[in-house]
Short mmCIF file of C-alpha atoms in Angstrom, two decimals:
data_model
loop_
_atom_site.label_atom_id
_atom_site.label_comp_id
_atom_site.label_asym_id
_atom_site.label_seq_id
_atom_site.Cartn_x
_atom_site.Cartn_y
_atom_site.Cartn_z
CA MET A 1 2.01 0.48 0.61
CA THR A 2 1.81 0.32 4.32
CA SER A 3 3.21 3.72 5.19
CA ALA A 4 0.39 4.97 3.05
CA LEU A 5 -1.92 2.69 4.94
CA THR A 6 -0.63 3.10 8.44
CA THR A 7 0.28 6.70 9.14
CA THR A 8 -0.46 8.05 12.57
CA PRO A 9 -3.83 9.85 12.80
CA ALA A 10 -3.66 13.47 11.73
CA THR A 11 -2.03 15.83 14.19
CA ALA A 12 -2.36 19.57 14.37
CA ARG A 13 0.66 19.81 12.12
CA ARG A 14 -0.97 17.91 9.28
CA SER A 15 -4.69 18.45 9.94
CA ARG A 16 -4.94 20.24 6.60
CA LEU A 17 -3.84 16.98 4.97
CA ARG A 18 -6.96 15.05 5.95
CA GLY A 19 -7.53 14.77 2.22
CA LEU A 20 -4.56 12.42 2.13
CA ASP A 21 -6.37 10.14 4.59
CA GLY A 22 -9.40 10.13 2.33
CA LEU A 23 -7.25 9.43 -0.71
CA ARG A 24 -5.66 6.50 1.12
CA PHE A 25 -9.06 5.00 1.86
CA LEU A 26 -10.15 5.55 -1.75
CA ALA A 27 -7.11 3.57 -2.89
CA ALA A 28 -8.07 0.74 -0.54
CA ALA A 29 -11.65 0.81 -1.80
CA VAL A 30 -10.63 0.40 -5.43
CA VAL A 31 -8.30 -2.47 -4.50
CA VAL A 32 -11.20 -4.16 -2.69
CA GLY A 33 -13.39 -3.59 -5.74
CA TYR A 34 -10.73 -5.11 -7.94
CA HIS A 35 -10.41 -8.23 -5.83
CA TYR A 36 -14.15 -8.78 -5.50
CA THR A 37 -15.37 -7.85 -8.98
CA GLY A 38 -12.34 -7.32 -11.20
CA ILE A 39 -9.68 -10.02 -10.99
CA ASP A 40 -10.47 -13.43 -12.50
CA ARG A 41 -10.76 -15.81 -9.56
CA ASP A 42 -12.78 -19.02 -9.13
CA TYR A 43 -14.88 -17.80 -6.23
CA TRP A 44 -17.80 -16.58 -8.35
CA GLY A 45 -17.99 -19.82 -10.34
CA ARG A 46 -17.48 -17.83 -13.54
CA PRO A 47 -15.40 -14.81 -14.58
CA PRO A 48 -16.26 -11.56 -12.77
CA SER A 49 -16.50 -9.88 -16.19
CA ALA A 50 -19.55 -12.09 -16.78
CA VAL A 51 -20.99 -11.58 -13.30
CA PHE A 52 -20.50 -7.78 -13.41
CA PRO A 53 -20.45 -6.97 -17.16
CA THR A 54 -20.70 -3.20 -16.61
CA LEU A 55 -18.94 -2.66 -13.28
CA ASN A 56 -15.98 -4.79 -14.36
CA HIS A 57 -15.07 -2.22 -17.03
CA VAL A 58 -14.03 0.04 -14.13
CA THR A 59 -12.97 -2.33 -11.37
CA ARG A 60 -10.59 -4.27 -13.65
CA TYR A 61 -8.26 -1.27 -13.22
CA GLY A 62 -8.52 -1.33 -9.43
CA TYR A 63 -5.11 -2.97 -9.06
CA LEU A 64 -3.67 0.48 -9.74
CA GLY A 65 -4.82 1.41 -6.25
CA VAL A 66 -1.66 -0.34 -5.03
CA GLU A 67 0.45 2.02 -7.11
CA LEU A 68 -1.43 4.93 -5.56
CA PHE A 69 -0.58 3.53 -2.13
CA PHE A 70 3.09 3.56 -3.10
CA VAL A 71 2.93 7.19 -4.22
CA ILE A 72 1.29 8.12 -0.92
CA SER A 73 3.90 6.03 0.93
CA GLY A 74 6.71 8.00 -0.65
CA PHE A 75 5.06 11.19 0.53
CA VAL A 76 4.18 9.95 4.01
CA ILE A 77 7.46 8.25 4.85
CA LEU A 78 9.26 11.57 4.60
CA MET A 79 6.56 13.30 6.59
CA THR A 80 6.93 10.79 9.43
CA ALA A 81 10.72 10.42 9.32
CA TRP A 82 12.02 13.94 8.62
CA GLY A 83 13.82 15.26 11.69
CA ARG A 84 13.35 12.03 13.61
CA PRO A 85 16.29 9.88 14.81
CA LEU A 86 16.56 6.41 13.29
CA PRO A 87 15.41 4.54 16.46
CA GLY A 88 12.28 6.67 16.59
CA PHE A 89 11.59 6.01 12.92
CA VAL A 90 12.03 2.25 13.32
CA ALA A 91 9.89 2.15 16.47
CA SER A 92 7.08 4.11 14.84
CA ARG A 93 7.01 1.82 11.81
CA VAL A 94 7.07 -1.38 13.86
CA ALA A 95 4.28 -0.10 16.10
CA ARG A 96 2.11 0.85 13.16
CA LEU A 97 2.71 -2.24 11.06
CA TYR A 98 2.80 -5.26 13.32
CA PRO A 99 -0.04 -5.32 15.90
CA ALA A 100 -2.89 -5.40 13.38
CA TYR A 101 -0.84 -7.56 11.05
CA TRP A 102 -0.17 -10.25 13.66
CA VAL A 103 -3.85 -10.48 14.54
CA ALA A 104 -4.83 -10.52 10.85
CA VAL A 105 -2.44 -13.41 10.24
CA GLY A 106 -3.90 -15.31 13.20
CA LEU A 107 -7.49 -14.73 12.08
CA THR A 108 -6.64 -15.81 8.55
CA VAL A 109 -5.02 -19.03 9.78
CA LEU A 110 -8.20 -19.78 11.75
CA LEU A 111 -10.27 -19.09 8.64
CA GLN A 112 -8.16 -21.57 6.69
CA LEU A 113 -9.19 -24.27 9.16
CA VAL A 114 -12.87 -23.95 8.26
CA TRP A 115 -12.79 -22.74 4.66
CA ALA A 116 -11.37 -25.11 2.09
CA GLY A 117 -11.06 -22.37 -0.50
CA GLY A 118 -8.44 -20.46 1.47
CA ARG A 119 -4.68 -20.66 1.22
CA GLN A 120 -3.81 -23.93 2.91
CA LEU A 121 -0.28 -23.36 4.23
CA GLY A 122 1.76 -25.48 6.60
CA TRP A 123 2.55 -24.52 10.17
CA PHE A 124 6.05 -23.31 9.30
CA ASP A 125 4.81 -21.07 6.48
CA ASN A 126 2.08 -19.70 8.74
CA ALA A 127 4.64 -18.96 11.44
CA MET A 128 6.98 -17.28 8.96
CA ASN A 129 4.12 -15.00 7.96
CA LEU A 130 4.33 -13.40 11.40
CA THR A 131 7.70 -11.92 10.41
CA MET A 132 6.26 -10.06 7.40
CA VAL A 133 9.37 -11.00 5.40
CA GLN A 134 8.09 -14.36 4.14
CA GLU A 135 7.97 -13.17 0.53
CA GLY A 136 11.70 -12.54 0.65
CA PHE A 137 12.24 -16.26 1.36
CA GLY A 138 9.86 -17.45 -1.34
CA ILE A 139 7.14 -18.39 1.17
CA ASP A 140 3.52 -17.73 0.29
CA SER A 141 1.60 -15.16 2.31
CA VAL A 142 -1.59 -16.21 4.08
CA GLN A 143 -3.34 -13.43 2.17
CA GLY A 144 -2.47 -12.55 -1.40
CA ALA A 145 -2.37 -8.80 -0.76
CA PHE A 146 0.49 -9.20 1.73
CA TRP A 147 3.06 -9.17 -1.09
CA THR A 148 2.97 -5.38 -0.97
CA LEU A 149 4.21 -5.40 2.62
CA TRP A 150 7.53 -6.89 1.51
CA VAL A 151 7.83 -4.13 -1.09
CA GLU A 152 7.16 -1.53 1.58
CA LEU A 153 9.70 -3.04 3.97
CA LYS A 154 12.40 -2.80 1.31
CA PHE A 155 11.43 0.83 0.77
CA TYR A 156 11.71 1.47 4.50
CA LEU A 157 15.20 -0.03 4.48
CA LEU A 158 16.32 2.27 1.67
CA ALA A 159 14.72 5.28 3.37
CA ALA A 160 16.44 4.34 6.65
CA LEU A 161 19.82 4.34 4.90
CA VAL A 162 19.18 7.90 3.72
CA LEU A 163 17.96 8.82 7.21
CA LEU A 164 21.25 7.56 8.65
CA VAL A 165 23.05 10.20 6.58
CA GLY A 166 20.33 12.75 7.33
CA PHE A 167 17.43 14.10 5.32
CA THR A 168 18.17 17.36 3.54
CA PRO A 169 16.34 18.79 0.52
CA ARG A 170 19.31 18.08 -1.77
CA ARG A 171 19.78 14.50 -0.57
CA VAL A 172 16.11 13.69 -0.84
CA LEU A 173 15.95 15.22 -4.31
CA ALA A 174 18.96 13.22 -5.46
CA PHE A 175 17.71 9.97 -3.93
CA ALA A 176 14.15 10.31 -5.24
CA ILE A 177 15.39 10.79 -8.81
CA LEU A 178 18.49 8.60 -8.94
CA TRP A 179 16.96 5.59 -7.20
CA PRO A 180 14.18 5.01 -9.78
CA VAL A 181 16.54 5.72 -12.70
CA LEU A 182 19.22 3.38 -11.32
CA SER A 183 16.69 0.64 -10.62
CA GLN A 184 15.53 0.76 -14.25
CA THR A 185 19.15 0.44 -15.33
CA PHE A 186 19.42 -2.75 -13.29
CA ARG A 187 16.22 -4.06 -14.90
CA LEU A 188 17.40 -3.35 -18.44
CA ALA A 189 20.79 -4.92 -17.67
CA GLY A 190 19.12 -8.07 -16.39
CA TRP A 191 20.71 -7.83 -12.94
CA THR A 192 17.82 -9.54 -11.17
CA PHE A 193 19.16 -9.38 -7.62
CA LEU A 194 19.75 -5.62 -7.76
CA GLU A 195 16.49 -5.10 -9.66
CA ASN A 196 14.58 -6.78 -6.83
CA LEU A 197 16.61 -5.15 -4.07
CA PHE A 198 16.02 -1.67 -5.50
CA ILE A 199 12.34 -2.43 -6.20
CA ALA A 200 12.63 -1.50 -9.88
CA GLU A 201 8.97 -2.16 -10.64
CA PHE A 202 7.69 0.32 -8.05
CA ALA A 203 10.60 2.68 -7.30
CA PRO A 204 9.20 5.46 -9.55
CA TYR A 205 5.96 5.57 -7.54
CA PHE A 206 7.77 5.95 -4.24
CA GLY A 207 10.13 8.47 -5.83
CA VAL A 208 7.42 10.74 -7.19
CA GLY A 209 5.67 10.65 -3.81
CA MET A 210 8.88 11.72 -2.07
CA LEU A 211 9.32 14.59 -4.50
CA LEU A 212 5.75 15.76 -3.95
CA PHE A 213 6.43 15.87 -0.21
CA LEU A 214 9.68 17.76 -0.78
CA ILE A 215 7.72 20.33 -2.77
CA HIS A 216 5.08 20.40 -0.03
CA ARG A 217 7.69 21.00 2.66
CA GLU A 218 10.27 23.16 0.92
CA GLY A 219 8.40 24.65 -2.04
CA GLY A 220 8.55 23.95 -5.74
CA THR A 221 11.62 24.65 -7.83
CA LEU A 222 12.30 23.94 -11.48
CA LEU A 223 14.59 21.02 -10.59
CA ARG A 224 12.07 19.49 -8.18
CA TRP A 225 9.27 19.69 -10.73
CA LEU A 226 11.57 18.22 -13.39
CA GLY A 227 12.15 15.37 -10.96
CA VAL A 228 8.38 14.88 -10.69
CA ALA A 229 8.19 14.83 -14.49
CA VAL A 230 10.99 12.24 -14.81
CA THR A 231 9.68 9.91 -12.11
CA GLY A 232 6.12 10.42 -13.35
CA LEU A 233 7.12 9.35 -16.86
CA LEU A 234 8.81 6.29 -15.40
CA CYS A 235 5.54 5.49 -13.58
CA VAL A 236 3.64 5.73 -16.85
CA GLU A 237 6.21 3.51 -18.59
CA GLN A 238 5.92 0.93 -15.85
CA THR A 239 2.14 0.73 -15.90
CA VAL A 240 1.97 0.60 -19.71
CA ARG A 241 4.53 -2.21 -19.76
CA HIS A 242 2.57 -4.05 -17.06
CA ALA A 243 -0.78 -3.86 -18.91
CA PRO A 244 -0.42 -7.21 -20.76
CA LEU A 245 0.28 -9.00 -17.47
CA ALA A 246 -2.74 -7.29 -15.90
CA THR A 247 -4.83 -8.44 -18.86
CA ARG A 248 -3.93 -12.05 -18.09
CA GLY A 249 -4.87 -11.50 -14.45
CA VAL A 250 -8.36 -10.18 -15.11
CA GLY A 251 -9.06 -12.24 -18.22
CA VAL A 252 -10.18 -9.20 -20.22
CA GLU A 253 -8.29 -6.45 -22.00
CA ILE A 254 -6.54 -3.78 -19.97
CA SER A 255 -5.98 -0.60 -21.97
CA PRO A 256 -2.42 0.77 -21.65
CA VAL A 257 -3.76 4.23 -22.46
CA ALA A 258 -6.32 4.04 -19.66
CA CYS A 259 -3.58 2.87 -17.28
CA ALA A 260 -1.42 5.85 -18.23
CA VAL A 261 -4.30 8.27 -17.65
CA VAL A 262 -5.08 6.73 -14.25
CA VAL A 263 -1.45 6.92 -13.13
CA VAL A 264 -1.15 10.59 -14.09
CA ALA A 265 -4.45 11.29 -12.32
CA MET A 266 -3.38 9.58 -9.12
CA ILE A 267 -0.08 11.49 -8.98
CA ALA A 268 -2.05 14.69 -9.53
CA SER A 269 -4.50 13.70 -6.79
CA VAL A 270 -1.72 13.56 -4.19
CA TRP A 271 -0.63 17.07 -5.18
CA LEU A 272 -4.26 18.25 -5.10
CA VAL A 273 -4.76 17.22 -1.45
CA ALA A 274 -1.28 18.32 -0.33
CA ASP A 275 -0.77 21.64 -2.09
CA GLY A 276 -3.53 22.07 -4.63
CA PRO A 277 -7.14 23.27 -4.34
CA LEU A 278 -8.08 20.42 -1.97
CA ARG A 279 -5.33 21.09 0.56
CA HIS A 280 -7.71 22.81 2.97
CA LEU A 281 -10.04 19.80 3.33
CA ASP A 282 -10.54 19.37 7.05
CA TRP A 283 -13.40 16.91 7.39
CA ARG A 284 -12.76 14.75 10.43
CA TRP A 285 -14.42 11.71 8.92
CA LEU A 286 -11.63 11.53 6.34
CA SER A 287 -9.17 10.73 9.10
CA VAL A 288 -11.61 8.21 10.60
CA VAL A 289 -11.88 6.23 7.37
CA GLY A 290 -8.16 6.72 6.76
CA ALA A 291 -7.44 4.94 10.04
CA LEU A 292 -9.37 1.90 8.80
CA THR A 293 -7.40 1.60 5.58
CA TYR A 294 -4.55 -0.60 6.77
CA PRO A 295 -6.66 -3.15 8.70
CA LEU A 296 -9.14 -3.27 5.82
CA TYR A 297 -6.34 -3.98 3.39
CA LEU A 298 -5.02 -6.73 5.66
CA VAL A 299 -8.25 -8.72 5.94
CA HIS A 300 -10.37 -8.00 2.89
CA GLY A 301 -8.85 -10.69 0.68
CA GLN A 302 -9.44 -14.10 2.22
CA PHE A 303 -12.42 -13.06 4.34
CA GLY A 304 -14.20 -11.42 1.43
CA PHE A 305 -13.38 -14.33 -0.85
CA ALA A 306 -14.80 -16.74 1.74
CA VAL A 307 -18.11 -14.86 1.70
CA ILE A 308 -18.19 -14.83 -2.10
CA ASP A 309 -17.24 -18.51 -2.37
CA THR A 310 -19.88 -19.52 0.16
CA LEU A 311 -22.80 -17.34 -0.93
CA HIS A 312 -22.50 -16.88 -4.68
CA GLY A 313 -25.47 -18.43 -6.44
CA ARG A 314 -27.55 -18.23 -3.28
CA LEU A 315 -27.91 -14.46 -3.21
CA GLY A 316 -27.69 -11.73 -5.81
CA ALA A 317 -24.13 -10.84 -6.81
CA TYR A 318 -24.29 -7.29 -5.46
CA ALA A 319 -25.74 -8.51 -2.16
CA VAL A 320 -22.83 -10.93 -1.85
CA VAL A 321 -20.35 -8.12 -2.53
CA ALA A 322 -22.08 -5.96 0.09
CA LEU A 323 -21.78 -8.75 2.67
CA ALA A 324 -18.12 -9.32 1.79
CA VAL A 325 -17.38 -5.63 2.19
CA GLY A 326 -19.41 -5.45 5.39
CA LEU A 327 -17.55 -8.35 6.98
CA SER A 328 -14.16 -6.96 5.98
CA LEU A 329 -15.03 -3.50 7.29
CA GLY A 330 -16.35 -4.96 10.52
CA ILE A 331 -13.12 -6.86 11.14
CA ALA A 332 -11.13 -3.76 10.19
CA VAL A 333 -13.00 -1.66 12.75
CA GLY A 334 -12.25 -4.27 15.40
CA LEU A 335 -8.58 -4.40 14.49
CA HIS A 336 -8.25 -0.64 14.66
CA TYR A 337 -10.07 0.01 17.91
CA LEU A 338 -9.23 -3.18 19.81
CA VAL A 339 -5.68 -3.77 18.59
CA GLU A 340 -4.03 -0.76 16.95
CA ARG A 341 -5.22 1.87 19.39
CA ARG A 342 -4.43 -0.29 22.41
CA TRP A 343 -1.01 -1.60 21.41
CA HIS A 344 0.58 1.07 19.25
CA ASP A 345 2.12 3.14 22.06
CA ARG A 346 3.17 0.11 24.10
CA LEU A 347 4.99 -1.53 21.21
CA ARG A 348 6.56 1.74 20.08
CA ASP A 349 7.91 2.46 23.57
CA GLY A 350 9.16 -1.12 23.91
CA VAL A 351 11.05 -0.96 20.61
CA LEU A 352 12.51 2.42 21.58
CA ARG A 353 13.81 0.96 24.85
CA LEU A 354 15.26 -2.01 22.97
CA LEU A 355 17.05 0.30 20.53
CA GLY A 356 18.17 2.62 23.27
CA GLY A 357 16.22 5.51 21.80
#
């Protein structure tokens, strides 16, 4: 999700894609809504479906915001990597991912010292979290939402392998279609290692995003749109198959039909802001909120849960949610302006020197 969350602020080249920044923030907002009012956690003292009997009918589907992030990531990773040498690609990703992440990990560890309801990890697990690859070693993340970062890192690795050969329209088309199809073959065959390595559960979302960028850059052809149809159908199949698991997570029924409709709508939304009627959106504030998406995603979980756990029953439920959102947004603003903007260029240049780029 993080390429969707962490793209460089809009340049002149992509100023007409400010709508993509807004879409990214919308995805983060629905994930926040899901975590605060949708998923069944103990922090409210009773199920969120009882605390928010009306709102929960919508926010219970907010986990699909992660899938939207992955579609956007597929689109954005090509936009940031096309025509760039591998060292430049690696340096740009490291510089965008790690500064805010390191500080978020540190702040979360400090929170765990004063809030008993947080994830109480040992010093080694906390230290391993600084690598961002802890999930690959079976180590818990300090914040639950960090699992998506491991998924994104594996996507970056696959994209880097294609970049080594060189991005061309034909290669991208082949990769974006064959990768999701092959990953599903591994899943059906029960080859767990390859299924995990090729990110079978989420490959279709990345693939359809890559195809939408290819159409954005090179134009639509029958084969490219057929690729969108194939990967889109795989996305629908994935979300329908996942619905029973999501039902257990939220404690109330998740409709497979509603999931399918949402997935189709979110794929369409990326096309709408890239090449459709909304492609000319050029409101600067969209890029401003888009820049806050990644830091908000990093901190909203444990910090928002701490507010809910501490204040529920003392204030009205919606007031508690507002305070949780306000705290998370406040920390996100600090991370962006005090960390990301100050350290991005320095870290990027340092990595480039290290790689000889």
